[in-house]
Amino acid sequence: MTRLEPPTDAMDEVTCSSRDGAQVEVMSAREVPLGGPRAMTVRRTLPQRSRTLVGAWCFVDHYGPDQVAESGGMKVAPHPHTGLQTVSWLFTGEIEHRDSAGHHAMVRPGELNLMTAGRGISHSEVSTARTTTLHGAQLWVALPAEHRATDPGFTHYVPDPVGGPGWEARVFLGSLLGSTSPVTTFSPLVGAELLLEAGTRLDLDVDPAHEHAVLVDAGAPTVAGAATTRGDLAYLPTGATGLCVEAGEQPVRALLLGGEPLGEAIVMFWNFIGADHDEVAAYREEWQAQITRDGEVVADSQDVAAGRFGTVVGDHHRPIPAPALPTVRLKERR
């Protein structure tokens, strides 16, 4: 997924205490249209002014359930990334992924699709013709500086569900509830989908070296003592050894995200992550040079010159040009 709107971080926030005394931040989302006359709208909770990262998780978009006949579905043409991994997780629907490293895959409910941008990649995401309802999350992970120039890649993984009385979970990254994902990440992370029946309480043993956040997709659970509602992101700092998620009168679906604090500054603009303003500005300039000819964006991705970001194999949509840089230097995010 690509960021098409001018960057802004204003969101609402409320702070309350968890059961173990840690401070829980409950952050609400803002709606962001992805662009076009029939724009698909997403709910964005990360980044924002009060918090840029949860571990290495640096971007959280949550969308749907959208009726494709009304919203137009997802039609994200070829666009670039650097310095990150994208994590696609669907609840309903199907999305076709193509990238410049030659990967072609379908994103389906309960299946992880993780793309490593590293030193540079471009890709497209389009909901399939058989999709009537689209509903899921698009997440980004910042790569540590020592791995930011790694080769681009792609991983598909279908986690087996684990469960107990009134709950089920799918662990797609890291380890939780006795389940471990084999997917490689470049910093310690955890990612899981949690399903709770009404009235169910799930006590999770978590790594105290990790920060954690719970993205609420359905229901209104209590997370570590904090009341939440659909679309909220509840954040817990490091130090907690346990995290309780409790469903009320409605069933709950949520994503648990966590990881060790990244411990370094990043600069993030549009779809690029780099070390500083100059590096990100250079990535933008390379993309613009790659997709333009005689001052105009090329007709389709097959005409794109194979520079840092390559050509999205099999995609004929017009590439997305990068937005203009701000008139001031980009700020570091920590």
Short mmCIF file of C-alpha atoms in Angstrom, two decimals:
data_model
loop_
_atom_site.label_atom_id
_atom_site.label_comp_id
_atom_site.label_asym_id
_atom_site.label_seq_id
_atom_site.Cartn_x
_atom_site.Cartn_y
_atom_site.Cartn_z
CA MET A 1 0.00 0.00 0.00
CA THR A 2 1.13 3.54 -0.65
CA ARG A 3 0.62 6.81 1.17
CA LEU A 4 -1.10 9.20 -1.22
CA GLU A 5 -2.12 11.99 1.13
CA PRO A 6 0.09 14.82 2.47
CA PRO A 7 1.73 13.55 5.68
CA THR A 8 -0.03 14.70 8.85
CA ASP A 9 -0.11 13.18 12.30
CA ALA A 10 -2.96 14.83 14.20
CA MET A 11 -5.08 12.24 16.06
CA ASP A 12 -6.96 11.91 19.32
CA GLU A 13 -5.42 10.11 22.27
CA VAL A 14 -6.52 9.08 25.77
CA THR A 15 -4.24 7.63 28.45
CA CYS A 16 -5.23 5.22 31.24
CA SER A 17 -3.58 2.67 33.53
CA SER A 18 -3.13 -1.04 32.89
CA ARG A 19 -3.69 -3.77 35.47
CA ASP A 20 0.04 -3.90 36.27
CA GLY A 21 0.48 -0.13 36.58
CA ALA A 22 1.93 0.47 33.11
CA GLN A 23 0.51 3.40 31.18
CA VAL A 24 -1.75 2.38 28.30
CA GLU A 25 -2.19 4.84 25.44
CA VAL A 26 -5.39 4.39 23.47
CA MET A 27 -4.96 6.08 20.09
CA SER A 28 -7.86 6.67 17.74
CA ALA A 29 -7.55 6.53 13.96
CA ARG A 30 -8.06 9.18 11.33
CA GLU A 31 -9.65 8.46 7.98
CA VAL A 32 -7.39 8.77 4.93
CA PRO A 33 -8.55 8.42 1.31
CA LEU A 34 -6.12 6.49 -0.88
CA GLY A 35 -6.85 8.74 -3.85
CA GLY A 36 -8.99 8.87 -6.98
CA PRO A 37 -12.62 9.82 -7.63
CA ARG A 38 -13.89 6.66 -5.90
CA ALA A 39 -11.23 6.64 -3.21
CA MET A 40 -10.95 3.70 -0.87
CA THR A 41 -10.71 5.08 2.66
CA VAL A 42 -8.48 3.61 5.37
CA ARG A 43 -8.21 4.23 9.11
CA ARG A 44 -4.65 5.15 10.10
CA THR A 45 -3.34 4.86 13.67
CA LEU A 46 0.41 4.86 13.08
CA PRO A 47 2.42 7.02 12.66
CA GLN A 48 1.09 9.99 14.55
CA ARG A 49 2.47 12.91 16.47
CA SER A 50 2.44 11.20 19.86
CA ARG A 51 3.96 7.93 18.66
CA THR A 52 5.88 6.95 15.54
CA LEU A 53 6.92 3.38 16.31
CA VAL A 54 5.83 0.31 18.25
CA GLY A 55 8.98 -1.76 18.24
CA ALA A 56 9.90 -1.55 14.55
CA TRP A 57 6.25 -1.32 13.45
CA CYS A 58 6.01 2.11 11.83
CA PHE A 59 2.74 2.15 9.87
CA VAL A 60 -0.75 0.77 10.59
CA ASP A 61 -3.64 1.10 8.11
CA HIS A 62 -6.97 -0.61 8.79
CA TYR A 63 -9.73 -0.76 6.19
CA GLY A 64 -13.21 -2.18 5.61
CA PRO A 65 -15.41 -4.01 5.55
CA ASP A 66 -15.97 -2.16 2.25
CA GLN A 67 -18.41 -3.21 -0.43
CA VAL A 68 -16.26 -3.16 -3.56
CA ALA A 69 -19.24 -2.29 -5.75
CA GLU A 70 -19.51 0.97 -3.81
CA SER A 71 -15.88 1.73 -2.88
CA GLY A 72 -14.22 0.57 -6.10
CA GLY A 73 -11.94 -1.74 -4.11
CA MET A 74 -8.17 -1.46 -3.93
CA LYS A 75 -6.38 -0.28 -7.06
CA VAL A 76 -2.88 0.77 -6.01
CA ALA A 77 -0.69 1.15 -9.09
CA PRO A 78 3.10 0.52 -9.09
CA HIS A 79 4.88 2.55 -6.42
CA PRO A 80 8.27 2.31 -4.68
CA HIS A 81 9.50 1.41 -1.18
CA THR A 82 12.86 1.49 0.60
CA GLY A 83 14.08 0.54 4.07
CA LEU A 84 11.04 -1.40 5.24
CA GLN A 85 8.96 -4.57 5.12
CA THR A 86 5.25 -4.52 4.23
CA VAL A 87 2.92 -6.91 6.05
CA SER A 88 -0.45 -7.60 4.38
CA TRP A 89 -3.19 -9.29 6.45
CA LEU A 90 -6.76 -9.74 5.23
CA PHE A 91 -9.98 -10.58 7.07
CA THR A 92 -12.18 -10.69 3.94
CA GLY A 93 -11.51 -10.49 0.20
CA GLU A 94 -8.50 -11.07 -2.03
CA ILE A 95 -5.71 -8.80 -3.31
CA GLU A 96 -3.30 -9.48 -6.16
CA HIS A 97 0.32 -8.56 -5.41
CA ARG A 98 2.97 -8.04 -8.09
CA ASP A 99 6.46 -6.65 -7.55
CA SER A 100 9.64 -5.79 -9.41
CA ALA A 101 11.51 -8.75 -7.91
CA GLY A 102 9.21 -11.00 -9.95
CA HIS A 103 6.84 -12.12 -7.19
CA HIS A 104 3.17 -12.63 -8.01
CA ALA A 105 0.91 -13.69 -5.14
CA MET A 106 -2.64 -13.52 -3.84
CA VAL A 107 -3.26 -12.01 -0.42
CA ARG A 108 -6.05 -14.01 1.26
CA PRO A 109 -7.64 -14.04 4.74
CA GLY A 110 -5.50 -15.67 7.41
CA GLU A 111 -2.40 -15.73 5.20
CA LEU A 112 0.67 -13.55 5.65
CA ASN A 113 2.27 -11.80 2.70
CA LEU A 114 5.49 -10.04 3.70
CA MET A 115 7.50 -8.01 1.19
CA THR A 116 11.01 -6.82 2.01
CA ALA A 117 11.81 -3.57 0.23
CA GLY A 118 15.38 -3.26 1.46
CA ARG A 119 17.47 -1.15 -0.90
CA GLY A 120 14.49 -0.65 -3.23
CA ILE A 121 11.47 -2.35 -4.79
CA SER A 122 8.23 -1.37 -6.51
CA HIS A 123 4.92 -3.21 -6.37
CA SER A 124 1.20 -2.97 -7.06
CA GLU A 125 -1.88 -4.14 -5.14
CA VAL A 126 -5.26 -4.67 -6.78
CA SER A 127 -8.34 -6.36 -5.32
CA THR A 128 -9.47 -9.23 -7.53
CA ALA A 129 -12.66 -9.31 -9.61
CA ARG A 130 -14.17 -12.00 -7.37
CA THR A 131 -13.81 -9.82 -4.26
CA THR A 132 -17.14 -8.37 -3.12
CA THR A 133 -16.09 -7.26 0.39
CA LEU A 134 -12.61 -5.98 1.24
CA HIS A 135 -11.46 -5.88 4.85
CA GLY A 136 -7.98 -6.05 6.37
CA ALA A 137 -4.83 -4.29 7.52
CA GLN A 138 -1.68 -3.04 5.85
CA LEU A 139 1.35 -2.76 8.16
CA TRP A 140 4.94 -1.62 7.72
CA VAL A 141 8.07 -2.57 9.66
CA ALA A 142 11.13 -0.29 9.62
CA LEU A 143 14.39 -2.08 8.89
CA PRO A 144 17.34 -1.39 11.23
CA ALA A 145 20.11 0.67 9.62
CA GLU A 146 22.42 -2.34 9.25
CA HIS A 147 19.79 -4.15 7.14
CA ARG A 148 18.25 -1.23 5.26
CA ALA A 149 20.20 -2.01 2.07
CA THR A 150 19.30 -5.70 2.06
CA ASP A 151 18.07 -7.34 -1.16
CA PRO A 152 14.33 -7.14 -1.84
CA GLY A 153 12.31 -10.28 -1.19
CA PHE A 154 8.90 -11.80 -0.53
CA THR A 155 7.52 -14.41 1.89
CA HIS A 156 4.11 -16.13 2.02
CA TYR A 157 3.09 -18.00 5.19
CA VAL A 158 -0.15 -19.59 6.40
CA PRO A 159 -0.11 -19.91 10.21
CA ASP A 160 -2.00 -22.75 11.84
CA PRO A 161 -4.57 -21.50 14.36
CA VAL A 162 -4.11 -22.14 18.06
CA GLY A 163 -6.94 -21.81 20.53
CA GLY A 164 -8.65 -22.45 23.81
CA PRO A 165 -12.08 -21.94 25.40
CA GLY A 166 -13.68 -18.99 23.61
CA TRP A 167 -10.57 -17.82 21.71
CA GLU A 168 -8.43 -18.50 18.65
CA ALA A 169 -5.17 -16.95 17.43
CA ARG A 170 -2.99 -16.99 14.33
CA VAL A 171 0.63 -16.01 14.98
CA PHE A 172 2.12 -14.70 11.74
CA LEU A 173 5.36 -13.20 13.14
CA GLY A 174 7.42 -14.08 16.18
CA SER A 175 6.22 -16.27 19.05
CA LEU A 176 3.05 -16.16 21.16
CA LEU A 177 0.73 -18.65 22.86
CA GLY A 178 3.11 -21.51 22.11
CA SER A 179 3.07 -20.83 18.36
CA THR A 180 6.15 -19.62 16.45
CA SER A 181 6.26 -18.22 12.93
CA PRO A 182 9.23 -19.26 10.74
CA VAL A 183 9.16 -15.94 8.83
CA THR A 184 12.41 -13.97 8.98
CA THR A 185 12.39 -10.44 10.37
CA PHE A 186 15.34 -8.11 10.91
CA SER A 187 14.47 -7.15 14.49
CA PRO A 188 12.56 -9.05 17.23
CA LEU A 189 8.82 -8.79 16.44
CA VAL A 190 5.49 -10.40 17.20
CA GLY A 191 2.30 -10.24 15.15
CA ALA A 192 -0.92 -12.20 15.69
CA GLU A 193 -4.64 -12.14 14.94
CA LEU A 194 -6.82 -12.70 18.02
CA LEU A 195 -10.46 -13.85 17.92
CA LEU A 196 -12.48 -13.81 21.16
CA GLU A 197 -16.06 -14.87 21.72
CA ALA A 198 -18.28 -12.53 23.74
CA GLY A 199 -17.39 -12.57 27.44
CA THR A 200 -14.00 -14.26 26.89
CA ARG A 201 -10.87 -13.14 28.73
CA LEU A 202 -7.48 -13.97 27.21
CA ASP A 203 -4.36 -13.54 29.33
CA LEU A 204 -1.21 -13.36 27.22
CA ASP A 205 2.34 -13.90 28.43
CA VAL A 206 4.40 -11.30 26.56
CA ASP A 207 8.08 -10.42 26.32
CA PRO A 208 8.87 -7.55 28.72
CA ALA A 209 11.60 -6.35 26.33
CA HIS A 210 8.89 -5.59 23.76
CA GLU A 211 6.53 -2.72 23.27
CA HIS A 212 3.03 -3.91 22.30
CA ALA A 213 -0.04 -2.52 20.61
CA VAL A 214 -3.49 -4.00 20.02
CA LEU A 215 -5.41 -2.88 16.91
CA VAL A 216 -9.15 -3.41 17.46
CA ASP A 217 -10.98 -4.55 14.33
CA ALA A 218 -14.29 -5.66 15.86
CA GLY A 219 -15.94 -5.38 19.24
CA ALA A 220 -15.04 -3.16 22.18
CA PRO A 221 -12.51 -5.08 24.28
CA THR A 222 -10.76 -4.03 27.44
CA VAL A 223 -7.01 -4.12 26.71
CA ALA A 224 -4.72 -4.19 29.76
CA GLY A 225 -7.43 -2.40 31.73
CA ALA A 226 -8.20 0.20 29.07
CA ALA A 227 -11.54 0.49 27.30
CA THR A 228 -11.27 0.47 23.51
CA THR A 229 -13.54 0.49 20.49
CA ARG A 230 -13.28 -0.47 16.85
CA GLY A 231 -10.34 1.19 15.08
CA ASP A 232 -8.42 2.02 18.27
CA LEU A 233 -4.76 1.15 18.81
CA ALA A 234 -3.93 0.43 22.46
CA TYR A 235 -0.20 0.81 23.23
CA LEU A 236 1.77 -0.70 26.15
CA PRO A 237 5.42 0.22 26.83
CA THR A 238 8.19 -2.24 27.65
CA GLY A 239 8.25 -3.94 31.03
CA ALA A 240 4.91 -5.77 30.96
CA THR A 241 5.04 -9.55 31.32
CA GLY A 242 1.33 -10.02 30.79
CA LEU A 243 -1.36 -8.48 28.63
CA CYS A 244 -5.07 -9.15 29.10
CA VAL A 245 -7.65 -8.78 26.34
CA GLU A 246 -11.24 -9.14 27.50
CA ALA A 247 -14.32 -9.18 25.26
CA GLY A 248 -17.55 -7.59 26.41
CA GLU A 249 -20.98 -8.32 24.99
CA GLN A 250 -19.64 -8.54 21.43
CA PRO A 251 -17.08 -10.88 19.85
CA VAL A 252 -13.65 -9.35 19.32
CA ARG A 253 -11.18 -9.48 16.49
CA ALA A 254 -7.85 -7.70 16.99
CA LEU A 255 -4.25 -7.68 15.85
CA LEU A 256 -1.48 -7.83 18.45
CA LEU A 257 1.73 -6.12 17.28
CA GLY A 258 4.93 -5.87 19.25
CA GLY A 259 8.69 -5.76 19.19
CA GLU A 260 11.85 -4.51 20.81
CA PRO A 261 12.21 -0.72 20.50
CA LEU A 262 14.07 0.07 17.30
CA GLY A 263 16.59 2.16 19.22
CA GLU A 264 17.54 4.43 16.32
CA ALA A 265 16.15 7.36 14.40
CA ILE A 266 14.56 7.00 10.96
CA VAL A 267 13.38 9.49 8.38
CA MET A 268 10.09 8.49 6.76
CA PHE A 269 8.50 10.23 3.78
CA TRP A 270 5.78 8.82 1.52
CA ASN A 271 6.89 5.20 0.93
CA PHE A 272 10.56 5.69 1.74
CA ILE A 273 12.52 5.10 4.95
CA GLY A 274 16.10 6.30 5.16
CA ALA A 275 18.74 7.57 7.54
CA ASP A 276 18.26 11.28 6.88
CA HIS A 277 16.56 13.88 4.69
CA ASP A 278 19.17 13.71 1.95
CA GLU A 279 18.94 9.94 1.57
CA VAL A 280 15.14 10.00 1.32
CA ALA A 281 15.23 12.94 -1.09
CA ALA A 282 17.62 10.96 -3.29
CA TYR A 283 15.26 7.96 -3.32
CA ARG A 284 12.41 10.22 -4.39
CA GLU A 285 14.52 11.74 -7.17
CA GLU A 286 15.52 8.27 -8.43
CA TRP A 287 11.90 7.11 -8.59
CA GLN A 288 10.78 10.24 -10.43
CA ALA A 289 13.63 9.89 -12.93
CA GLN A 290 12.80 6.23 -13.45
CA ILE A 291 9.08 6.71 -14.24
CA THR A 292 9.18 9.87 -16.37
CA ARG A 293 10.02 10.45 -20.00
CA ASP A 294 10.13 13.90 -21.58
CA GLY A 295 8.80 15.30 -18.33
CA GLU A 296 5.68 13.07 -18.26
CA VAL A 297 4.90 9.94 -16.25
CA VAL A 298 5.10 6.92 -18.55
CA ALA A 299 1.90 5.31 -19.82
CA ASP A 300 2.27 2.05 -17.87
CA SER A 301 4.70 0.20 -15.62
CA GLN A 302 6.06 -1.90 -18.47
CA ASP A 303 7.66 1.26 -19.90
CA VAL A 304 9.47 2.07 -16.63
CA ALA A 305 13.26 1.99 -16.85
CA ALA A 306 14.78 -0.66 -14.58
CA GLY A 307 16.56 1.53 -12.03
CA ARG A 308 16.82 1.02 -8.26
CA PHE A 309 13.12 0.13 -8.05
CA GLY A 310 12.83 -2.13 -11.09
CA THR A 311 9.68 -2.82 -13.11
CA VAL A 312 6.54 -4.45 -11.70
CA VAL A 313 6.30 -7.62 -13.76
CA GLY A 314 2.93 -8.12 -15.47
CA ASP A 315 1.37 -4.82 -14.32
CA HIS A 316 0.27 -2.24 -16.88
CA HIS A 317 -1.04 0.49 -14.58
CA ARG A 318 0.47 3.96 -14.77
CA PRO A 319 3.09 4.30 -11.97
CA ILE A 320 2.33 6.62 -9.07
CA PRO A 321 4.53 9.74 -8.99
CA ALA A 322 6.00 10.78 -5.65
CA PRO A 323 4.55 13.81 -3.86
CA ALA A 324 6.68 16.93 -3.56
CA LEU A 325 9.04 17.17 -0.62
CA PRO A 326 8.16 19.73 2.07
CA THR A 327 9.95 23.06 1.97
CA VAL A 328 11.76 22.21 5.23
CA ARG A 329 14.08 19.32 5.99
CA LEU A 330 12.37 16.11 7.04
CA LYS A 331 12.47 15.43 10.78
CA GLU A 332 13.83 12.30 12.37
CA ARG A 333 11.34 9.95 13.99
CA ARG A 334 12.30 8.06 17.16
#
